[in-house]
CSV table of C-alpha atoms in Angstrom, one decimal:
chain,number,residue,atom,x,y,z
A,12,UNK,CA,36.1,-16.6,-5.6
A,13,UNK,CA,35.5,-19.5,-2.4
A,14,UNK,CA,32.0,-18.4,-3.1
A,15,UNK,CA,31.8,-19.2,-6.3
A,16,UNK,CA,34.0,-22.2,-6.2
A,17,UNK,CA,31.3,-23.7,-3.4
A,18,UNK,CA,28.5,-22.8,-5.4
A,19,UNK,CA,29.8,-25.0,-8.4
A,20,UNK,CA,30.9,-27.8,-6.6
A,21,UNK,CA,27.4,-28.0,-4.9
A,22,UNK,CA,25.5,-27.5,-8.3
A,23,UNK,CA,28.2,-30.1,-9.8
A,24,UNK,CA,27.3,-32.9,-6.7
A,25,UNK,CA,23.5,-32.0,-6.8
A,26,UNK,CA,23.7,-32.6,-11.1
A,27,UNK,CA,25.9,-35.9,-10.2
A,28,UNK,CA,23.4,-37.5,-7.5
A,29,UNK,CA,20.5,-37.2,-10.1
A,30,UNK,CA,22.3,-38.6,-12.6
A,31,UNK,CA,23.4,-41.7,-9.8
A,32,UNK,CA,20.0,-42.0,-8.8
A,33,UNK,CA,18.9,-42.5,-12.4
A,34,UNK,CA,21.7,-45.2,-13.2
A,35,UNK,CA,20.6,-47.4,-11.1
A,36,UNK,CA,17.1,-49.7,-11.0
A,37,UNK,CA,13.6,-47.4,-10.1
A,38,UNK,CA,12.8,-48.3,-6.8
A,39,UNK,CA,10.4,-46.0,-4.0
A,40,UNK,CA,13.5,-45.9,-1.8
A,41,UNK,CA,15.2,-44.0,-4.5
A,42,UNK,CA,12.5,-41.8,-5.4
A,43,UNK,CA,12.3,-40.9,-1.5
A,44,UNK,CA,16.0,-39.5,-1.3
A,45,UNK,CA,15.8,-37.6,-4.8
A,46,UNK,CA,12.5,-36.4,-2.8
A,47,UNK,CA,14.0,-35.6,0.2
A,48,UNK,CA,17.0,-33.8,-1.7
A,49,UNK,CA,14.7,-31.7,-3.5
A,50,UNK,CA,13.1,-30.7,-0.3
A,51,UNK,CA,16.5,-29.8,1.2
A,52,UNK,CA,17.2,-27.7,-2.4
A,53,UNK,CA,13.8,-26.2,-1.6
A,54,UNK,CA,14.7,-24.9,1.7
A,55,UNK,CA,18.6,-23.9,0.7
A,56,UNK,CA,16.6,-21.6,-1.9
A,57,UNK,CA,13.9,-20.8,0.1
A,58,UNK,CA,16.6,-19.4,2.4
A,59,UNK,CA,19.0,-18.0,0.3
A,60,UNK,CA,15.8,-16.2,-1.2
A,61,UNK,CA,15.5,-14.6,2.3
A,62,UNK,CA,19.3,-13.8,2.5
A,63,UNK,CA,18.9,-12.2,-1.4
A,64,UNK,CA,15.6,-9.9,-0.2
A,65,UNK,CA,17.6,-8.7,2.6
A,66,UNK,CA,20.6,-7.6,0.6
A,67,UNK,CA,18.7,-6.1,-1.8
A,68,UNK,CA,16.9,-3.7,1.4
A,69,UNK,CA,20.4,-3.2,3.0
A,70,UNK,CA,21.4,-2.1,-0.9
A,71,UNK,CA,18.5,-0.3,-0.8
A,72,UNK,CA,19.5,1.4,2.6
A,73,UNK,CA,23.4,2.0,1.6
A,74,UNK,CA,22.1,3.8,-1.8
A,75,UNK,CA,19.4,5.9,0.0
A,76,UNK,CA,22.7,6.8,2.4
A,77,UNK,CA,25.0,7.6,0.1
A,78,UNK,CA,22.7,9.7,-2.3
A,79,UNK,CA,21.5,11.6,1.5
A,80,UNK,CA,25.6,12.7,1.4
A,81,UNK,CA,26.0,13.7,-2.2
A,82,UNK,CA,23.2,15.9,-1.5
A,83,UNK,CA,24.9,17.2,1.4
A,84,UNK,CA,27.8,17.5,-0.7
A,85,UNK,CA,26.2,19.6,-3.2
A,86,UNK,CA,24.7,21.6,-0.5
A,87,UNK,CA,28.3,22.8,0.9
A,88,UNK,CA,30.0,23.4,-2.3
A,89,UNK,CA,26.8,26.2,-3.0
A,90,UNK,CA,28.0,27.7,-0.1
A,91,UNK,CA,31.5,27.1,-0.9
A,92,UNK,CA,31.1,28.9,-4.3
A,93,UNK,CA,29.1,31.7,-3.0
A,94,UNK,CA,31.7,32.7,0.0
A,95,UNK,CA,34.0,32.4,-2.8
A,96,UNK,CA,32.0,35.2,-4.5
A,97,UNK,CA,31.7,37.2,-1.7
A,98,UNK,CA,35.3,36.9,-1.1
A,99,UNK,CA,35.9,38.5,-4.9
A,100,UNK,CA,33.9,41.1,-4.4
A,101,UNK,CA,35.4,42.0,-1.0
A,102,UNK,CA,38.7,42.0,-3.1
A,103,UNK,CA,37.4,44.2,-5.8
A,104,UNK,CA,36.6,46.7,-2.8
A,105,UNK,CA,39.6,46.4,-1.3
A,106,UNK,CA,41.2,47.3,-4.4
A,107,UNK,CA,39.3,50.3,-5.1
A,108,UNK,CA,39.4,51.2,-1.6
A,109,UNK,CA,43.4,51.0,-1.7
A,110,UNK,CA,43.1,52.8,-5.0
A,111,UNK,CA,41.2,55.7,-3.3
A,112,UNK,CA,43.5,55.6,-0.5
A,113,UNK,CA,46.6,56.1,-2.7
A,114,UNK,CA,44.8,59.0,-4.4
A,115,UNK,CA,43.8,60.6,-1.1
A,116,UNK,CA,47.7,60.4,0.1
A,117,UNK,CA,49.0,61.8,-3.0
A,118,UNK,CA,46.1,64.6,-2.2
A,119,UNK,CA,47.5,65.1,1.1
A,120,UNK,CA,51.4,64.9,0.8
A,121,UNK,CA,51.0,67.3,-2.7
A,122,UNK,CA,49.2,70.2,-0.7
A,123,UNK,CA,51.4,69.7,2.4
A,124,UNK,CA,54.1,69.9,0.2
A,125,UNK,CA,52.6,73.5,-1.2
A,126,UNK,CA,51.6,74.6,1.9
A,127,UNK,CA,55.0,74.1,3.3
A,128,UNK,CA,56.7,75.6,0.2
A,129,UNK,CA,54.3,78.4,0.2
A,130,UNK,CA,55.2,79.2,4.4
A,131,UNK,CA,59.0,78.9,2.8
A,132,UNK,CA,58.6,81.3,0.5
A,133,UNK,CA,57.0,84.0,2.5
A,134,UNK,CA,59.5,84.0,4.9
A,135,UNK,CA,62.6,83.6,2.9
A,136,UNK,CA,61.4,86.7,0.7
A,137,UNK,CA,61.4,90.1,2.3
A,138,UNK,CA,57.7,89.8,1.2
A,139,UNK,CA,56.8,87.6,4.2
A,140,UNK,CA,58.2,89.7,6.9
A,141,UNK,CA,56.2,91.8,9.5
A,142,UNK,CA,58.8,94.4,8.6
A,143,UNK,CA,58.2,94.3,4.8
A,144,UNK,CA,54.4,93.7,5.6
A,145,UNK,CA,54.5,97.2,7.7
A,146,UNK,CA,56.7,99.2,5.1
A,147,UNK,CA,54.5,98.1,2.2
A,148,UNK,CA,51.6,99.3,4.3
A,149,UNK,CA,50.0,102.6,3.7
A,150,UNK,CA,48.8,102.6,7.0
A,151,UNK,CA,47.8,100.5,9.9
A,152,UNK,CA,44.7,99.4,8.6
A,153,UNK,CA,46.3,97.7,5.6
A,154,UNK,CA,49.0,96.2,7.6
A,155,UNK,CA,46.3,95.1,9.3
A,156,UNK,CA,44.4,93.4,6.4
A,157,UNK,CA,47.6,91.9,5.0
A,158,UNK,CA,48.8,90.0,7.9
A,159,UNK,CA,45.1,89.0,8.2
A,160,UNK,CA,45.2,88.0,4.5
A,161,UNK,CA,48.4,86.5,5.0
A,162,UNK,CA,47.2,84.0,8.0
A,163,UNK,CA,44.0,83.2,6.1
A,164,UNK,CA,45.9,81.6,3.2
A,165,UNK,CA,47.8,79.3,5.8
A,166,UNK,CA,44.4,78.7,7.5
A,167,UNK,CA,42.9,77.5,4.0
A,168,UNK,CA,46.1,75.5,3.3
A,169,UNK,CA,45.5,73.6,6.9
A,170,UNK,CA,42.0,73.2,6.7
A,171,UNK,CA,42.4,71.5,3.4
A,172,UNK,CA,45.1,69.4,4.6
A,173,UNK,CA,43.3,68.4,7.4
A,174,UNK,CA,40.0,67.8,5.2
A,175,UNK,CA,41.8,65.5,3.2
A,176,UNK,CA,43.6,63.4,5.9
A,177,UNK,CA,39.6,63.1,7.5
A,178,UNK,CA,39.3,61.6,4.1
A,179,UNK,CA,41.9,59.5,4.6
A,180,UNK,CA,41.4,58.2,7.8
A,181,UNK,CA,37.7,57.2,6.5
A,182,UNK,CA,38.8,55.7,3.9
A,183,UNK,CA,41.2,53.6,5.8
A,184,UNK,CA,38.6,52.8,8.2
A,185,UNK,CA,36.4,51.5,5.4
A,186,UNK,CA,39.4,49.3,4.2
A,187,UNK,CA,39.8,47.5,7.7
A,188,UNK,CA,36.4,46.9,7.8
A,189,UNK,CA,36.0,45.7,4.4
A,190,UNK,CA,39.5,43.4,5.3
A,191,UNK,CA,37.4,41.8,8.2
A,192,UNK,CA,34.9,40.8,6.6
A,193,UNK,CA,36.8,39.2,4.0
A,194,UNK,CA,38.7,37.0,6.9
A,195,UNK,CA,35.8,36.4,8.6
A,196,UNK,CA,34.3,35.1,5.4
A,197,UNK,CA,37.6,33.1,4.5
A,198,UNK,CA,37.4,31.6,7.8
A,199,UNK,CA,33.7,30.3,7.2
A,200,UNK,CA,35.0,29.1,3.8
A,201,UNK,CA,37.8,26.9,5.7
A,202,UNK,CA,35.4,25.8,8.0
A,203,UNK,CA,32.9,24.8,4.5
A,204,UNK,CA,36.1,23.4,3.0
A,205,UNK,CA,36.8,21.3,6.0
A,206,UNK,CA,32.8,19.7,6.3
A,207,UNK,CA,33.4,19.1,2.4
A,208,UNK,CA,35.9,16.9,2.8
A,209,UNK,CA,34.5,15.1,5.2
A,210,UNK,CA,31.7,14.6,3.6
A,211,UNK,CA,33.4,13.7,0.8
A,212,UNK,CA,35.1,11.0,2.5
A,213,UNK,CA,32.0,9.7,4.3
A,214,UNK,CA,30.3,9.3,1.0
A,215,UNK,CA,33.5,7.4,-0.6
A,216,UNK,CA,33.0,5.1,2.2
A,217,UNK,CA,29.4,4.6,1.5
A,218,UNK,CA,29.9,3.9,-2.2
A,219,UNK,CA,32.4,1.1,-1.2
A,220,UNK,CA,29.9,-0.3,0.8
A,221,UNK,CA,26.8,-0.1,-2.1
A,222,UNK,CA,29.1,-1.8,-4.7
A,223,UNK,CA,30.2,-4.5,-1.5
A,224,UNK,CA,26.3,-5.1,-0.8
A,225,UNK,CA,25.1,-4.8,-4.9
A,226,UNK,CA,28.5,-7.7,-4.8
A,227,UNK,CA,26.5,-9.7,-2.3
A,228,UNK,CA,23.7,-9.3,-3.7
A,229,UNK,CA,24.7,-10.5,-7.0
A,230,UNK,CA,26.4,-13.5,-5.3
A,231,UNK,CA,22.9,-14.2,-3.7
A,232,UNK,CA,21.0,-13.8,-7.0
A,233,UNK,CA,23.8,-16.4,-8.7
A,234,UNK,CA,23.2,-19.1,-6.0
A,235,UNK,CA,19.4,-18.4,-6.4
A,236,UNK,CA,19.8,-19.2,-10.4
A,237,UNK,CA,21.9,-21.9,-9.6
A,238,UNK,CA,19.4,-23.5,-6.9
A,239,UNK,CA,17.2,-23.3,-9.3
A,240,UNK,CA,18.8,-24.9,-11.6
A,241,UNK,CA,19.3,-28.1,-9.5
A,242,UNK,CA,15.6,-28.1,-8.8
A,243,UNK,CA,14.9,-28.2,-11.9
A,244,UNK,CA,17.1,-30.7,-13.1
A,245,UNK,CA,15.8,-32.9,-9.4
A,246,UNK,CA,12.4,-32.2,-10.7
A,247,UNK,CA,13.4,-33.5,-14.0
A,248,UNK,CA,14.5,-36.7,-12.3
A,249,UNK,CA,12.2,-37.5,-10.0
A,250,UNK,CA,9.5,-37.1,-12.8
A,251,UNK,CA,11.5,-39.8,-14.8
A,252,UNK,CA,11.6,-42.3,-11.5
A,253,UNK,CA,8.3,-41.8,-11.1
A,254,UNK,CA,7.8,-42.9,-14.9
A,255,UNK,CA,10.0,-46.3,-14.4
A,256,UNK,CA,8.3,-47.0,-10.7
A,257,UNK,CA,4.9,-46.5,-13.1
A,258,UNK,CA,5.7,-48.8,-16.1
A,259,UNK,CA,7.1,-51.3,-13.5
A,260,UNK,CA,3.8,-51.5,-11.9
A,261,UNK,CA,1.9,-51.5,-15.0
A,262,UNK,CA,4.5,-53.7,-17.3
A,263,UNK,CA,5.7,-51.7,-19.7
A,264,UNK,CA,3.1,-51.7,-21.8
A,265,UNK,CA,0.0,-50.0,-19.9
A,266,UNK,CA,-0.9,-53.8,-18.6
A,267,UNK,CA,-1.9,-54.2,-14.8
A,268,UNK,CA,0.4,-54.3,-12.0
A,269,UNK,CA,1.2,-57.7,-11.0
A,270,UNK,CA,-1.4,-58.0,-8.5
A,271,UNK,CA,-4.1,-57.9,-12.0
A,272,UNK,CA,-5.2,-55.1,-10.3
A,273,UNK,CA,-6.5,-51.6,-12.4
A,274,UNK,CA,-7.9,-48.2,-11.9
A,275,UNK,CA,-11.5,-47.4,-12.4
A,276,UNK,CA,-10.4,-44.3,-14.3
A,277,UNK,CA,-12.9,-42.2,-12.0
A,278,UNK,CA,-12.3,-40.8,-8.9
A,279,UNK,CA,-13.7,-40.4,-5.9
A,280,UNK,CA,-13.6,-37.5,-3.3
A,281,UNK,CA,-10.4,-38.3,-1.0
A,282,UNK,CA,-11.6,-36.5,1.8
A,283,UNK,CA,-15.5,-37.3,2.7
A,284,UNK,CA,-17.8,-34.5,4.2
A,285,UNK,CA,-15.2,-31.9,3.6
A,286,UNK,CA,-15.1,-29.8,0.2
A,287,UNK,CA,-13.5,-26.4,1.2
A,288,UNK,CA,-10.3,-25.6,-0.9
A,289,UNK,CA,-8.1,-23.5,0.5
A,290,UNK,CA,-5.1,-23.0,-2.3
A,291,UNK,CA,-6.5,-24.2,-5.8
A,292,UNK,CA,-4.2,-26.2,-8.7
A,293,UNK,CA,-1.3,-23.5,-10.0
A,294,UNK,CA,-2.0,-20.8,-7.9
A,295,UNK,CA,2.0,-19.7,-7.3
A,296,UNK,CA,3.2,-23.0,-8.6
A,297,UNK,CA,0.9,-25.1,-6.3
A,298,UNK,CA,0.9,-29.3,-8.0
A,299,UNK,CA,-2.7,-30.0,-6.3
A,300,UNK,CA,-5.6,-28.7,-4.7
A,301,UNK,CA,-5.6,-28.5,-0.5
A,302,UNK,CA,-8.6,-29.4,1.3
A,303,UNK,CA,-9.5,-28.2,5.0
A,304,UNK,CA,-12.0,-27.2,7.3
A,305,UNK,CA,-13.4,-27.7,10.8
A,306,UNK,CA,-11.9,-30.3,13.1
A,307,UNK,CA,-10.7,-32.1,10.2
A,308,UNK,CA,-7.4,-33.5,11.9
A,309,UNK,CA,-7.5,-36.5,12.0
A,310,UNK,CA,-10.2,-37.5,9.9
A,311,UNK,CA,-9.6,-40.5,7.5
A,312,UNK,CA,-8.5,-40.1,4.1
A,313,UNK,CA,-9.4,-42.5,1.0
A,314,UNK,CA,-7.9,-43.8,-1.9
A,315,UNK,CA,-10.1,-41.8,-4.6
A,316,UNK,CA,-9.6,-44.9,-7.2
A,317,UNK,CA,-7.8,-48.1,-6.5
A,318,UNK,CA,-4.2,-48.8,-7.3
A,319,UNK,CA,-0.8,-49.8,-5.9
A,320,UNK,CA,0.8,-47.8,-3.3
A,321,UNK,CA,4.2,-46.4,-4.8
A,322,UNK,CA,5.1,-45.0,-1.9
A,323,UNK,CA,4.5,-44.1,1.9
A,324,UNK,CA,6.5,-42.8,3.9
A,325,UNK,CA,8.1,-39.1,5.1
A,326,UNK,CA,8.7,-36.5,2.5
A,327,UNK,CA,10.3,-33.0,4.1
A,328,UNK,CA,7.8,-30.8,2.5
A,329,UNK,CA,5.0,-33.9,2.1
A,330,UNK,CA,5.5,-34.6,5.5
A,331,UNK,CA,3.6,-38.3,5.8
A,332,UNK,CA,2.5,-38.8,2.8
A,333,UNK,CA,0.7,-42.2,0.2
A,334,UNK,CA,1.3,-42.0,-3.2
A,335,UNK,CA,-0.6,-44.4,-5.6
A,336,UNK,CA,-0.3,-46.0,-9.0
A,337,UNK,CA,-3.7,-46.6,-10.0
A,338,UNK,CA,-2.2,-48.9,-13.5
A,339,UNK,CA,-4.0,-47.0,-16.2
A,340,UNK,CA,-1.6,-43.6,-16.9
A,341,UNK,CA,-3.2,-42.2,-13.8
A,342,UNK,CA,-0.9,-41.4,-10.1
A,343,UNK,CA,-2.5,-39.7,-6.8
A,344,UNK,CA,-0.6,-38.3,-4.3
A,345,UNK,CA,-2.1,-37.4,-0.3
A,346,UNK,CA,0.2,-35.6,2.2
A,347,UNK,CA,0.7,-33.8,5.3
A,348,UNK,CA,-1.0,-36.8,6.8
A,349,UNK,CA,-1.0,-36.9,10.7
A,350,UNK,CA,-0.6,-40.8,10.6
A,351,UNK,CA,-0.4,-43.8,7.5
A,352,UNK,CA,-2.9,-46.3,6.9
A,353,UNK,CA,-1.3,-48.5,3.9
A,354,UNK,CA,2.6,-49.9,3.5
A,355,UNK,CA,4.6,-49.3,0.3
A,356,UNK,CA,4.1,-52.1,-2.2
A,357,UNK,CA,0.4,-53.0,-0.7
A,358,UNK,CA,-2.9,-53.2,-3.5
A,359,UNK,CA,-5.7,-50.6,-2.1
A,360,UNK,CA,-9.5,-50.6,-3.2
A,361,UNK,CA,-11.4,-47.4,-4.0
A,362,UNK,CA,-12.4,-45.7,-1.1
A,363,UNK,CA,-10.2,-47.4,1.3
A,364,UNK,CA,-8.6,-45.6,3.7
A,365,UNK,CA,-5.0,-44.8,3.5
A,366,UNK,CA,-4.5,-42.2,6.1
A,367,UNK,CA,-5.3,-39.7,8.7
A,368,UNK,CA,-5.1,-35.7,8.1
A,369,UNK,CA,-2.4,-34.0,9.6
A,370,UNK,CA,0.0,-30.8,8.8
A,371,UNK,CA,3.0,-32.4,8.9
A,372,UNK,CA,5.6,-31.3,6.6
A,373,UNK,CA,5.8,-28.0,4.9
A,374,UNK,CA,2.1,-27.0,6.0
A,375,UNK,CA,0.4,-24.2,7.9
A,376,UNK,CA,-2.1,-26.3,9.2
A,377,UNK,CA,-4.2,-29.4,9.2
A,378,UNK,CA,-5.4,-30.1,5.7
A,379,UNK,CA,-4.8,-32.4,2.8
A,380,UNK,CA,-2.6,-31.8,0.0
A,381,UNK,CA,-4.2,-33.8,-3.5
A,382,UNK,CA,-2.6,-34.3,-6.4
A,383,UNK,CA,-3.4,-36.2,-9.9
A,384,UNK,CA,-0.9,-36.9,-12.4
A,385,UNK,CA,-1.8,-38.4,-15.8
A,386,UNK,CA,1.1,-40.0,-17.5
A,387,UNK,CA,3.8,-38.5,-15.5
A,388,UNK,CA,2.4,-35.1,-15.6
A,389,UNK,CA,0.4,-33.1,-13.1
A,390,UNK,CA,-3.0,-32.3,-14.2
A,391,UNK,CA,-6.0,-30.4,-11.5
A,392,UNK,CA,-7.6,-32.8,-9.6
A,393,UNK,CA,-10.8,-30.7,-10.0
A,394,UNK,CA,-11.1,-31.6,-13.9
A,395,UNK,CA,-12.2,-35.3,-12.5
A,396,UNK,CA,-15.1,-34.1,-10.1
């Protein structure tokens, strides 16, 4: 909300001081400050276009982040759900295994309950004695076979007794087994469960911070727009003092200035013995044409038609700079000069010269910036040669 509230009042001051400088009488002085605040809007934009490119990587970054944990995320919970299988079917084993168990037991406790009412029985009845065994006997060789016959059954009762508590044991066996795996799988499933969360709190966190950096981002992108704005509306007045410093040099009415001096209407090269252009008219918003080449610092610069000098001075982007008012609807402009030749209010002839190349300003290197404006509008110098 501060944010916001600073923005506005900086757009609202920046929309005021136009609007000042255009209430009171044109004059080159005021032209220079509207210049100069332009240049200072330029470079709060120019800057805050930085500040917007790196948010919007950062963004970038915290998205690329946060999407690298919901994969994670979505990795975990696979694993989650299939130890979850793997749990239900170690839980349908167990249940059938209990199942088999239970039957096994009831196998076991029914025939130990025969066999023991079976070794009852033959030796509560008369039947199961030695003595009845002997007297039932026809001789010794049939005793013989009956008590063998006799120990046989109680051999075959054991046996399968025995055989189904081998059973059982297995079977238990199988169920501890089956009951390890299922904790050791539970335990890998609360270890899953665990990293989940944690991941799922990590990428909470990073969400916070891509709708904090798309927030900054957008704040960036609102002063941008508003910047903009400003320079725009500077532009817009500038153009218009420039239009009232022009008809006061030329009365009005397209007349002379007062010195009876006008224009040719042609121009001349501003920069002798040097035609290489190294940014052309328009090219990314560029108002002139530059002009460079070898050892040109220093080299004098001339007025390419003669006029009255508007202007010259600093300008933060111009650097040193002569701007002329050539009387007929026609304006030049020379900058990143290295040093002036002419004063503000002087009468200059064609060819004469007003200055020396530099790369002062907002320049990468020693060059002349040219510009031609035709009835307060910019227009490419390379129409006129």
């Amino acid at each position: 909300m501060f944010n916001s509230r600073k923005r506005l009042y900086q757009f609202l001051c920046g929309m005021l001081a136009a609007v000042l400088f255009l209430s009171f009488p044109a004059s080159a002085e005021t032209l220079s400050e509207l210049q100069k605040q332009q240049e200072s809007l330029q470079a709060q934009k120019e800057e805050n276009d930085a500040r917007l490119e790196t948010l919007r990587n950062d963004t970038e970054q915290k998205k690329a982040y946060r999407d690298t944990l919901y994969g994670q995320i979505d990795t975990v919970q696979s694993q989650i759900d299939l130890l979850r299988r793997q749990i239900a079917e170690l839980d349908d084993k167990i249940a059938a295994s209990e199942d088999r168990i239970a039957l096994k037991q009831d196998d076991v406790n029914r025939n130990t309950d025969l066999l023991k009412k079976r070794i009852k029985a033959l030796y509560v009845t008369g039947d199961a004695s030695t003595l009845a065994v002997i007297l039932n006997s026809e001789n010794l060789v049939d005793f013989t076979e009956k008590v063998q016959f006799l120990r046989a059954v109680t051999r075959h009762d054991r046996e399968l007794i025995d055989n189904l508590t081998t059973q059982l044991s297995e079977l238990e066996r199988e169920l501890a087994d089956i009951s390890a795996d299922k904790q050791e799988l539970s335990r890998e499933k609360k270890t899953l469960d665990t990293k989940g969360a944690e991941l799922t709190k990590l990428y909470e966190e990073a969400q916070r911070a891509v709708e904090n950096a798309e927030n900054e981002e957008l704040s960036a992108l609102t002063d941008s727009e508003l910047l903009s704005s400003q320079i725009e509306e500077n532009e817009a007045a500038i153009a218009e003092l420039e239009k009232q410093l022009r008809q006061q040099h030329t009365g009005n009415a397209g007349t002379a200035p007062s010195t009876g001096y006008v224009g040719s209407g042609s121009f001349l090269w501003p920069m002798p013995g040097y035609t290489y252009l190294t940014c052309y008219f328009g090219e990314n918003g560029h108002r002139g044409v530059d002009i460079a080449g070898s050892n040109i610092y220093g080299k004098p610069i001339i007025a390419s038609d003669g006029g009255s000098v508007i202007y010259a001075g600093w300008n933060d982007s111009y650097g040193y700079c002569v701007f002329l008012d050539h009387g007929n609807g026609f304006q030049t402009r020379y900058a990143h000069m290295s040093a002036l030749a002419v004063e503000a209010g002087t009468v200059v002839e064609k060819g004469q010269i007003i200055g020396y190349v530099g790369s002062t300003g907002n320049s990468s290197g020693p060059h002349l910036h040219f510009e031609v404006i035709l009835n307060g509008g910019l227009t490419n110098p390379m129409f006129y040669f």
